[in-house]
C-alpha atoms as a printed R data frame, in Angstrom:
    type eleno elety resid chain resno       x       y       z
1   ATOM     1    CA   MET     A     1 -10.448 -22.891  -6.902
2   ATOM     2    CA   THR     A     2  -7.523 -25.273  -7.487
3   ATOM     3    CA   LYS     A     3  -4.247 -23.684  -6.549
4   ATOM     4    CA   THR     A     4  -1.736 -23.892  -9.497
5   ATOM     5    CA   VAL     A     5   1.041 -21.683  -8.196
6   ATOM     6    CA   THR     A     6   3.246 -21.557  -4.971
7   ATOM     7    CA   VAL     A     7   4.769 -18.236  -4.320
8   ATOM     8    CA   ILE     A     8   7.986 -18.784  -2.487
9   ATOM     9    CA   ILE     A     9   9.231 -15.875  -0.146
10  ATOM    10    CA   ALA     A    10  12.754 -16.366   1.296
11  ATOM    11    CA   SER     A    11  13.058 -13.844   4.248
12  ATOM    12    CA   TYR     A    12  15.867 -12.722   6.457
13  ATOM    13    CA   ASN     A    13  15.331  -9.767   8.808
14  ATOM    14    CA   ALA     A    14  12.505  -8.398   6.541
15  ATOM    15    CA   GLU     A    15  10.181  -6.980   9.198
16  ATOM    16    CA   ALA     A    16   9.838  -3.673   7.212
17  ATOM    17    CA   THR     A    17   8.821  -5.290   3.967
18  ATOM    18    CA   ILE     A    18   7.493  -8.785   4.558
19  ATOM    19    CA   GLU     A    19   3.888  -7.781   5.048
20  ATOM    20    CA   ARG     A    20   3.734  -6.000   1.627
21  ATOM    21    CA   ALA     A    21   5.246  -9.020  -0.152
22  ATOM    22    CA   ILE     A    22   2.779 -11.459   1.479
23  ATOM    23    CA   ARG     A    23  -0.257  -9.302   0.868
24  ATOM    24    CA   SER     A    24   0.657  -8.766  -2.834
25  ATOM    25    CA   ALA     A    25   0.819 -12.678  -3.073
26  ATOM    26    CA   PHE     A    26  -2.619 -13.140  -1.482
27  ATOM    27    CA   GLU     A    27  -4.032 -10.390  -3.578
28  ATOM    28    CA   GLN     A    28  -3.459 -12.211  -6.825
29  ATOM    29    CA   THR     A    29  -6.423 -12.889  -9.051
30  ATOM    30    CA   ILE     A    30  -5.719 -16.585  -8.884
31  ATOM    31    CA   GLU     A    31  -5.347 -18.302  -5.561
32  ATOM    32    CA   PRO     A    32  -1.760 -19.185  -4.998
33  ATOM    33    CA   HIS     A    33  -0.272 -21.121  -2.038
34  ATOM    34    CA   VAL     A    34   2.327 -18.987  -0.165
35  ATOM    35    CA   ILE     A    35   5.252 -20.452   1.532
36  ATOM    36    CA   VAL     A    36   7.491 -18.157   3.524
37  ATOM    37    CA   VAL     A    37  10.845 -19.614   4.608
38  ATOM    38    CA   ASP     A    38  12.443 -17.536   7.293
39  ATOM    39    CA   ASP     A    39  16.293 -17.914   7.222
40  ATOM    40    CA   ALA     A    40  16.786 -17.475  11.064
41  ATOM    41    CA   SER     A    41  15.799 -13.870  11.336
42  ATOM    42    CA   THR     A    42  16.544 -11.973  14.509
43  ATOM    43    CA   ASP     A    43  13.872  -9.305  14.141
44  ATOM    44    CA   ARG     A    44  10.063  -9.463  13.969
45  ATOM    45    CA   THR     A    45   9.885 -11.088  10.604
46  ATOM    46    CA   VAL     A    46   8.532 -14.487  11.728
47  ATOM    47    CA   SER     A    47   5.795 -13.019  14.025
48  ATOM    48    CA   ILE     A    48   4.570 -10.583  11.231
49  ATOM    49    CA   ALA     A    49   4.483 -13.299   8.691
50  ATOM    50    CA   LYS     A    50   2.606 -15.596  11.049
51  ATOM    51    CA   SER     A    51  -0.006 -13.084  11.898
52  ATOM    52    CA   LEU     A    52  -0.855 -12.780   8.148
53  ATOM    53    CA   LEU     A    53  -0.519 -16.514   7.209
54  ATOM    54    CA   ASP     A    54  -2.627 -17.667  10.191
55  ATOM    55    CA   THR     A    55  -5.549 -15.807   8.655
56  ATOM    56    CA   GLN     A    56  -5.270 -17.709   5.538
57  ATOM    57    CA   SER     A    57  -5.821 -21.470   4.521
58  ATOM    58    CA   ARG     A    58  -3.299 -21.129   1.682
59  ATOM    59    CA   GLY     A    59  -0.160 -20.047   3.365
60  ATOM    60    CA   GLU     A    60   2.453 -21.471   5.632
61  ATOM    61    CA   ILE     A    61   5.817 -20.501   7.140
62  ATOM    62    CA   LEU     A    62   8.857 -22.615   7.593
63  ATOM    63    CA   VAL     A    63  11.624 -21.440   9.881
64  ATOM    64    CA   GLN     A    64  15.274 -22.238   9.471
65  ATOM    65    CA   SER     A    65  17.120 -22.792  12.673
66  ATOM    66    CA   THR     A    66  20.308 -21.387  11.213
67  ATOM    67    CA   ASN     A    67  20.947 -18.911   8.473
68  ATOM    68    CA   GLN     A    68  21.624 -20.913   5.269
69  ATOM    69    CA   GLY     A    69  21.041 -18.313   2.554
70  ATOM    70    CA   PRO     A    70  18.247 -17.742  -0.014
71  ATOM    71    CA   ALA     A    71  19.012 -20.729  -2.261
72  ATOM    72    CA   ALA     A    72  18.647 -23.245   0.703
73  ATOM    73    CA   ALA     A    73  15.480 -21.388   1.756
74  ATOM    74    CA   ARG     A    74  13.896 -21.599  -1.670
75  ATOM    75    CA   ASN     A    75  14.818 -25.140  -2.093
76  ATOM    76    CA   LYS     A    76  13.016 -25.961   1.108
77  ATOM    77    CA   ALA     A    77   9.835 -24.209  -0.183
78  ATOM    78    CA   ILE     A    78  10.047 -25.885  -3.448
79  ATOM    79    CA   ASN     A    79  10.274 -29.347  -1.764
80  ATOM    80    CA   ALA     A    80   7.171 -28.509   0.163
81  ATOM    81    CA   ALA     A    81   5.196 -27.226  -2.671
82  ATOM    82    CA   GLY     A    82   2.477 -29.409  -4.287
83  ATOM    83    CA   THR     A    83   1.524 -27.165  -7.105
84  ATOM    84    CA   ALA     A    84   2.198 -27.357 -10.855
85  ATOM    85    CA   TRP     A    85   4.089 -24.049 -10.843
86  ATOM    86    CA   VAL     A    86   6.456 -22.263  -8.368
87  ATOM    87    CA   THR     A    87   7.682 -18.749  -8.378
88  ATOM    88    CA   PRO     A    88  10.110 -16.768  -6.112
89  ATOM    89    CA   LEU     A    89   9.212 -13.327  -4.649
90  ATOM    90    CA   ASP     A    90  11.798 -11.464  -2.831
91  ATOM    91    CA   ALA     A    91  10.708 -10.340   0.698
92  ATOM    92    CA   ASP     A    92  11.369  -6.712  -0.179
93  ATOM    93    CA   ASP     A    93   9.374  -6.804  -3.443
94  ATOM    94    CA   ALA     A    94   5.708  -6.972  -4.498
95  ATOM    95    CA   MET     A    95   3.483  -8.094  -7.464
96  ATOM    96    CA   LEU     A    96   0.471  -6.425  -9.144
97  ATOM    97    CA   PRO     A    97  -2.739  -8.455  -8.687
98  ATOM    98    CA   ASP     A    98  -3.173 -10.164 -12.203
99  ATOM    99    CA   ARG     A    99   0.590 -10.943 -12.645
100 ATOM   100    CA   LEU     A   100   0.511 -14.705 -11.903
101 ATOM   101    CA   GLU     A   101  -2.865 -15.286 -13.793
102 ATOM   102    CA   ARG     A   102  -1.269 -13.751 -16.872
103 ATOM   103    CA   MET     A   103   1.963 -15.671 -16.527
104 ATOM   104    CA   VAL     A   104   0.106 -19.092 -16.247
105 ATOM   105    CA   ALA     A   105  -1.963 -18.352 -19.254
106 ATOM   106    CA   ILE     A   106   1.099 -17.268 -21.305
107 ATOM   107    CA   ALA     A   107   3.152 -20.236 -20.186
108 ATOM   108    CA   ASP     A   108   0.344 -22.751 -20.926
109 ATOM   109    CA   ALA     A   109  -0.343 -21.134 -24.305
110 ATOM   110    CA   ASN     A   110   3.124 -21.513 -25.401
111 ATOM   111    CA   GLY     A   111   3.974 -24.775 -23.860
112 ATOM   112    CA   TRP     A   112   6.858 -23.260 -21.794
113 ATOM   113    CA   ASP     A   113   8.509 -24.857 -18.828
114 ATOM   114    CA   ALA     A   114   9.294 -21.283 -17.434
115 ATOM   115    CA   VAL     A   115   8.227 -17.733 -18.116
116 ATOM   116    CA   ALA     A   116   9.684 -14.511 -16.769
117 ATOM   117    CA   ASP     A   117   8.500 -10.889 -17.247
118 ATOM   118    CA   ASP     A   118  10.837  -7.991 -17.481
119 ATOM   119    CA   GLN     A   119  10.672  -6.330 -14.039
120 ATOM   120    CA   TYR     A   120   9.693  -2.842 -12.803
121 ATOM   121    CA   ARG     A   121  12.312  -1.324 -10.537
122 ATOM   122    CA   VAL     A   122  10.924   1.045  -7.887
123 ATOM   123    CA   SER     A   123  12.789   3.320  -5.349
124 ATOM   124    CA   SER     A   124   9.489   4.212  -3.592
125 ATOM   125    CA   TRP     A   125   6.147   2.505  -2.731
126 ATOM   126    CA   GLU     A   126   4.313   5.873  -2.975
127 ATOM   127    CA   ASP     A   127   1.478   6.168  -5.488
128 ATOM   128    CA   GLY     A   128   2.816   7.571  -8.770
129 ATOM   129    CA   ALA     A   129   6.495   6.664  -7.966
130 ATOM   130    CA   GLU     A   130   8.433   6.148 -11.106
131 ATOM   131    CA   ARG     A   131   8.846   2.624 -12.417
132 ATOM   132    CA   ARG     A   132  11.953   1.733 -14.464
133 ATOM   133    CA   ARG     A   133  12.283  -1.355 -16.479
134 ATOM   134    CA   LEU     A   134  15.111  -3.766 -15.603
135 ATOM   135    CA   TRP     A   135  16.195  -5.132 -18.883
136 ATOM   136    CA   SER     A   136  14.647  -3.346 -21.805
137 ATOM   137    CA   ASP     A   137  13.480   0.214 -22.101
138 ATOM   138    CA   LYS     A   138  11.083  -0.654 -24.975
139 ATOM   139    CA   ASP     A   139   8.463  -3.339 -25.432
140 ATOM   140    CA   PHE     A   140   9.921  -6.512 -27.120
141 ATOM   141    CA   GLY     A   141   6.870  -8.762 -27.147
142 ATOM   142    CA   THR     A   142   8.013 -12.456 -26.537
143 ATOM   143    CA   ILE     A   143  11.445 -13.934 -26.549
144 ATOM   144    CA   GLU     A   144  12.183 -17.661 -26.111
145 ATOM   145    CA   LEU     A   145  15.592 -17.555 -24.427
146 ATOM   146    CA   THR     A   146  18.479 -19.882 -25.410
147 ATOM   147    CA   LEU     A   147  21.391 -20.544 -23.043
148 ATOM   148    CA   GLY     A   148  23.706 -18.410 -25.068
149 ATOM   149    CA   ARG     A   149  21.373 -15.538 -25.120
150 ATOM   150    CA   PHE     A   150  20.616 -15.713 -21.372
151 ATOM   151    CA   VAL     A   151  24.286 -15.828 -20.462
152 ATOM   152    CA   ARG     A   152  25.024 -12.935 -22.801
153 ATOM   153    CA   GLU     A   153  22.290 -10.813 -21.145
154 ATOM   154    CA   ASN     A   154  24.089 -11.286 -17.908
155 ATOM   155    CA   ILE     A   155  27.254  -9.483 -19.040
156 ATOM   156    CA   MET     A   156  27.261  -5.872 -18.151
157 ATOM   157    CA   ASP     A   157  29.020  -4.817 -21.464
158 ATOM   158    CA   TYR     A   158  25.880  -5.861 -23.245
159 ATOM   159    CA   THR     A   159  23.130  -5.046 -20.740
160 ATOM   160    CA   GLY     A   160  24.262  -2.033 -18.855
161 ATOM   161    CA   PHE     A   161  25.060  -1.884 -15.039
162 ATOM   162    CA   GLY     A   162  22.475  -3.568 -12.957
163 ATOM   163    CA   ARG     A   163  20.230  -4.711 -15.907
164 ATOM   164    CA   GLU     A   164  21.336  -8.289 -16.140
165 ATOM   165    CA   LEU     A   165  18.646 -10.997 -16.672
166 ATOM   166    CA   GLY     A   166  19.800 -13.029 -13.610
167 ATOM   167    CA   TYR     A   167  17.514 -10.738 -11.602
168 ATOM   168    CA   ILE     A   168  14.314 -12.017 -13.196
169 ATOM   169    CA   LYS     A   169  11.790 -13.948 -11.045
170 ATOM   170    CA   PRO     A   170  10.174 -16.557 -13.442
171 ATOM   171    CA   LEU     A   171   7.122 -18.883 -13.071
172 ATOM   172    CA   ILE     A   172   8.679 -22.401 -13.193
173 ATOM   173    CA   LYS     A   173   7.012 -25.697 -13.873
174 ATOM   174    CA   ASN     A   174   7.579 -27.690 -10.754
175 ATOM   175    CA   ASP     A   175   7.608 -31.046 -12.629
176 ATOM   176    CA   PHE     A   176  10.536 -29.769 -14.952
177 ATOM   177    CA   LEU     A   177  12.737 -29.192 -11.996
178 ATOM   178    CA   THR     A   178  11.778 -32.761 -10.459
179 ATOM   179    CA   LYS     A   179  12.451 -34.517 -13.653
180 ATOM   180    CA   SER     A   180  15.705 -32.621 -14.370
181 ATOM   181    CA   ARG     A   181  16.842 -32.975 -10.753
182 ATOM   182    CA   LEU     A   182  17.457 -29.401 -10.522
183 ATOM   183    CA   SER     A   183  17.473 -27.008  -7.520
184 ATOM   184    CA   TYR     A   184  19.284 -23.908  -6.435
185 ATOM   185    CA   ASP     A   185  22.862 -24.397  -5.527
186 ATOM   186    CA   SER     A   186  22.562 -23.980  -1.622
187 ATOM   187    CA   GLY     A   187  26.284 -23.081  -1.569
188 ATOM   188    CA   MET     A   188  25.808 -19.933  -3.370
189 ATOM   189    CA   ARG     A   189  24.727 -16.657  -1.841
190 ATOM   190    CA   LEU     A   190  25.342 -14.602  -4.966
191 ATOM   191    CA   GLY     A   191  24.126 -15.501  -8.590
192 ATOM   192    CA   GLU     A   192  22.157 -18.650  -7.418
193 ATOM   193    CA   ASP     A   193  19.223 -17.561  -9.744
194 ATOM   194    CA   TYR     A   194  21.757 -17.246 -12.710
195 ATOM   195    CA   ASP     A   195  23.017 -20.678 -12.027
196 ATOM   196    CA   LEU     A   196  19.600 -22.277 -11.865
197 ATOM   197    CA   TYR     A   197  18.180 -20.647 -14.955
198 ATOM   198    CA   ALA     A   198  21.326 -21.521 -16.898
199 ATOM   199    CA   GLN     A   199  21.066 -25.172 -15.710
200 ATOM   200    CA   MET     A   200  17.493 -25.142 -16.684
201 ATOM   201    CA   LEU     A   201  18.223 -24.027 -20.225
202 ATOM   202    CA   LEU     A   202  21.117 -26.575 -20.427
203 ATOM   203    CA   CYS     A   203  18.532 -29.277 -19.674
204 ATOM   204    CA   GLY     A   204  16.354 -28.026 -22.563
205 ATOM   205    CA   ALA     A   205  13.767 -25.875 -20.728
206 ATOM   206    CA   LYS     A   206  11.612 -23.942 -22.953
207 ATOM   207    CA   PHE     A   207  11.971 -20.604 -21.230
208 ATOM   208    CA   GLY     A   208  10.030 -17.448 -22.353
209 ATOM   209    CA   LEU     A   209  10.662 -13.813 -21.603
210 ATOM   210    CA   VAL     A   210   7.820 -11.263 -21.933
211 ATOM   211    CA   ASP     A   211   7.232  -7.567 -21.350
212 ATOM   212    CA   PRO     A   212   6.457  -6.373 -17.766
213 ATOM   213    CA   LEU     A   213   3.412  -8.043 -16.198
214 ATOM   214    CA   GLY     A   214   3.882  -6.524 -12.676
215 ATOM   215    CA   TYR     A   215   6.868  -7.660 -10.761
216 ATOM   216    CA   LEU     A   216   7.913  -4.651  -8.728
217 ATOM   217    CA   ALA     A   217  11.486  -4.971  -7.466
218 ATOM   218    CA   PHE     A   218  12.494  -2.435  -4.878
219 ATOM   219    CA   ASP     A   219  15.896  -0.764  -5.395
220 ATOM   220    CA   THR     A   220  17.461  -0.721  -2.011
221 ATOM   221    CA   PRO     A   221  19.964   2.240  -1.907
222 ATOM   222    CA   GLY     A   222  23.363   0.932  -2.557
223 ATOM   223    CA   SER     A   223  22.190  -2.631  -3.210
224 ATOM   224    CA   LEU     A   224  23.783  -2.788  -6.701
225 ATOM   225    CA   SER     A   225  27.013  -0.952  -5.860
226 ATOM   226    CA   ARG     A   226  27.995  -3.027  -2.774
227 ATOM   227    CA   ALA     A   227  31.186  -5.076  -3.104
228 ATOM   228    CA   HIS     A   228  31.099  -8.773  -3.025
229 ATOM   229    CA   ARG     A   229  33.525 -11.162  -1.327
230 ATOM   230    CA   SER     A   230  35.901 -13.131  -3.504
231 ATOM   231    CA   GLU     A   231  34.577 -16.389  -2.165
232 ATOM   232    CA   ALA     A   232  30.963 -15.611  -3.390
233 ATOM   233    CA   LEU     A   233  32.483 -14.553  -6.765
234 ATOM   234    CA   GLU     A   234  34.473 -17.677  -7.138
235 ATOM   235    CA   LYS     A   235  31.221 -19.700  -7.015
236 ATOM   236    CA   LEU     A   236  29.909 -17.880  -9.916
237 ATOM   237    CA   VAL     A   237  33.108 -18.840 -11.811
238 ATOM   238    CA   ARG     A   238  32.534 -22.445 -10.744
239 ATOM   239    CA   SER     A   239  29.022 -22.248 -12.073
240 ATOM   240    CA   ASP     A   240  30.401 -21.319 -15.520
241 ATOM   241    CA   ARG     A   241  33.058 -23.955 -15.314
242 ATOM   242    CA   LYS     A   242  30.315 -26.467 -14.764
243 ATOM   243    CA   LEU     A   243  28.481 -25.308 -17.874
244 ATOM   244    CA   LEU     A   244  31.671 -25.450 -19.933
245 ATOM   245    CA   SER     A   245  32.404 -29.013 -18.790
246 ATOM   246    CA   ASP     A   246  29.018 -30.300 -19.696
247 ATOM   247    CA   LYS     A   247  28.891 -32.032 -23.062
248 ATOM   248    CA   ARG     A   248  25.366 -30.704 -23.621
249 ATOM   249    CA   LEU     A   249  26.561 -27.147 -23.907
250 ATOM   250    CA   PRO     A   250  26.171 -26.093 -27.562
251 ATOM   251    CA   ALA     A   251  29.531 -25.302 -29.136
252 ATOM   252    CA   LYS     A   252  28.226 -21.941 -30.258
253 ATOM   253    CA   ASP     A   253  27.584 -20.971 -26.676
254 ATOM   254    CA   ARG     A   254  31.041 -21.846 -25.317
255 ATOM   255    CA   GLY     A   255  32.419 -18.483 -26.348
256 ATOM   256    CA   ILE     A   256  29.847 -16.399 -24.460
257 ATOM   257    CA   VAL     A   257  29.989 -18.671 -21.261
258 ATOM   258    CA   THR     A   258  33.753 -18.244 -21.314
259 ATOM   259    CA   GLU     A   259  33.403 -14.502 -21.601
260 ATOM   260    CA   HIS     A   260  30.925 -14.479 -18.536
261 ATOM   261    CA   MET     A   261  33.456 -16.609 -16.652
262 ATOM   262    CA   ARG     A   262  36.373 -14.204 -17.494
263 ATOM   263    CA   LEU     A   263  34.280 -11.254 -16.324
264 ATOM   264    CA   ASN     A   264  33.835 -12.947 -12.856
265 ATOM   265    CA   GLN     A   265  37.450 -14.064 -12.658
266 ATOM   266    CA   LYS     A   266  38.411 -10.449 -13.116
267 ATOM   267    CA   LYS     A   267  36.034  -9.496 -10.364
268 ATOM   268    CA   VAL     A   268  37.510 -12.303  -8.077
269 ATOM   269    CA   ALA     A   269  41.149 -11.269  -8.659
270 ATOM   270    CA   TRP     A   270  40.273  -7.467  -7.744
271 ATOM   271    CA   ALA     A   271  38.205  -8.483  -4.821
272 ATOM   272    CA   LYS     A   272  41.037 -10.681  -3.542
273 ATOM   273    CA   LEU     A   273  43.486  -7.845  -3.771
274 ATOM   274    CA   GLY     A   274  41.213  -5.539  -1.870
275 ATOM   275    CA   GLU     A   275  40.732  -8.099   0.887
276 ATOM   276    CA   ALA     A   276  44.358  -8.802   1.043
277 ATOM   277    CA   TYR     A   277  45.061  -5.151   1.536
278 ATOM   278    CA   ASN     A   278  42.435  -4.788   4.296
279 ATOM   279    CA   GLU     A   279  43.589  -7.965   5.984
280 ATOM   280    CA   ARG     A   280  47.324  -7.284   5.626
281 ATOM   281    CA   ALA     A   281  47.703 -10.757   3.880
282 ATOM   282    CA   PRO     A   282  50.502 -10.730   1.287
283 ATOM   283    CA   LEU     A   283  49.970 -14.317   0.321
284 ATOM   284    CA   LYS     A   284  46.327 -13.623  -0.484
285 ATOM   285    CA   ALA     A   285  47.466 -10.632  -2.546
286 ATOM   286    CA   LEU     A   286  49.760 -12.958  -4.567
287 ATOM   287    CA   SER     A   287  47.067 -15.375  -5.126
288 ATOM   288    CA   SER     A   288  44.954 -12.832  -6.917
289 ATOM   289    CA   PHE     A   289  47.664 -12.883  -9.738
290 ATOM   290    CA   MET     A   290  47.222 -16.652 -10.097
291 ATOM   291    CA   ALA     A   291  44.800 -16.254 -13.057
292 ATOM   292    CA   PRO     A   292  44.746 -16.305 -16.858
293 ATOM   293    CA   PRO     A   293  46.816 -13.642 -18.507
294 ATOM   294    CA   ASP     A   294  43.961 -11.344 -19.552
295 ATOM   295    CA   VAL     A   295  42.659 -11.402 -15.875
296 ATOM   296    CA   VAL     A   296  46.067 -10.399 -14.540
297 ATOM   297    CA   GLY     A   297  46.383  -7.705 -17.278
298 ATOM   298    CA   ASP     A   298  42.998  -6.336 -16.186
299 ATOM   299    CA   LEU     A   299  44.088  -6.342 -12.611
300 ATOM   300    CA   LEU     A   300  47.257  -4.465 -13.334
301 ATOM   301    CA   VAL     A   301  45.308  -1.920 -15.342
302 ATOM   302    CA   ASN     A   302  42.906  -1.312 -12.404
303 ATOM   303    CA   MET     A   303  45.812  -1.091 -10.064
304 ATOM   304    CA   PHE     A   304  47.537   1.481 -12.232
305 ATOM   305    CA   SER     A   305  44.276   3.496 -12.738
306 ATOM   306    CA   LEU     A   306  43.705   3.462  -9.064
307 ATOM   307    CA   THR     A   307  47.331   4.719  -8.252
308 ATOM   308    CA   MET     A   308  46.900   7.473 -10.720
309 ATOM   309    CA   ARG     A   309  43.764   8.647  -9.213
310 ATOM   310    CA   LYS     A   310  45.296   8.700  -5.721
311 ATOM   311    CA   ILE     A   311  48.243  10.709  -7.087
312 ATOM   312    CA   GLY     A   312  45.870  13.110  -8.767
313 ATOM   313    CA   LEU     A   313  43.927  13.665  -5.574
314 ATOM   314    CA   GLY     A   314  47.301  14.173  -3.768
315 ATOM   315    CA   ASN     A   315  48.409  16.857  -6.000
316 ATOM   316    CA   ARG     A   316  45.195  18.869  -5.617
317 ATOM   317    CA   SER     A   317  45.291  18.879  -1.833
């Protein structure tokens, strides 16, 4: 059977989960090629992956000598893939067996350059464990994404916390990436998926979204609530600036891209202020106020709210 899909698994210290991810790829009802790119793990990830891949003629592992982040790892796998389609699979996630076959059929039938399914989020791999949908609690059928719609669905005010479409793991036509000269931004360790999908849509990709087909995303405790460094958030702002500076961006989408950028600018300012406090760095604290007026206003409101909470706690003690 001709292999049509390469499953890309970027791994880093994933010894507890990598076997499940690889097996779920090999158990697909079509025969994908599987490329694991290990990002300089210090645990048993590489040996576990090799023991599985060595038994297959349709898998390989590429090992980074230094940790470069998931974007660089995925780019390395895409460059090595020789299939019509590529798709990412996180090393702590898994897929149901017929997911890829159904995705290829849907993409071919619609003439799409990419198709993504709404995910199931799981907090346990035990049989019968609850599955919660990522984006929509109800079936929506088929949606062909526009750039504006995609960006909007990455703003928490519209989607709800942790339900942004940037988490999707699409099947992507390899030829589209090559012709459009697109890849993951290897300098990003946060939001690299959002950046690539937005750039694909800017380049005219026909990008479909469908109801869940069987991507199972594991909810690591605390993964959504952890704080991000200001440097990582600033790269998300840079991603939106790049969109806004591109003449291909439809005028009707400028407002929503600007709104997404402002959201991340507010996160940058708050993160900088927190880092400055922890690092005892007054100049860094001042730099957090070098932002548009609405961002500074939001920062002041957050500071006031935090102060009031601290005073309230102090009065009750």
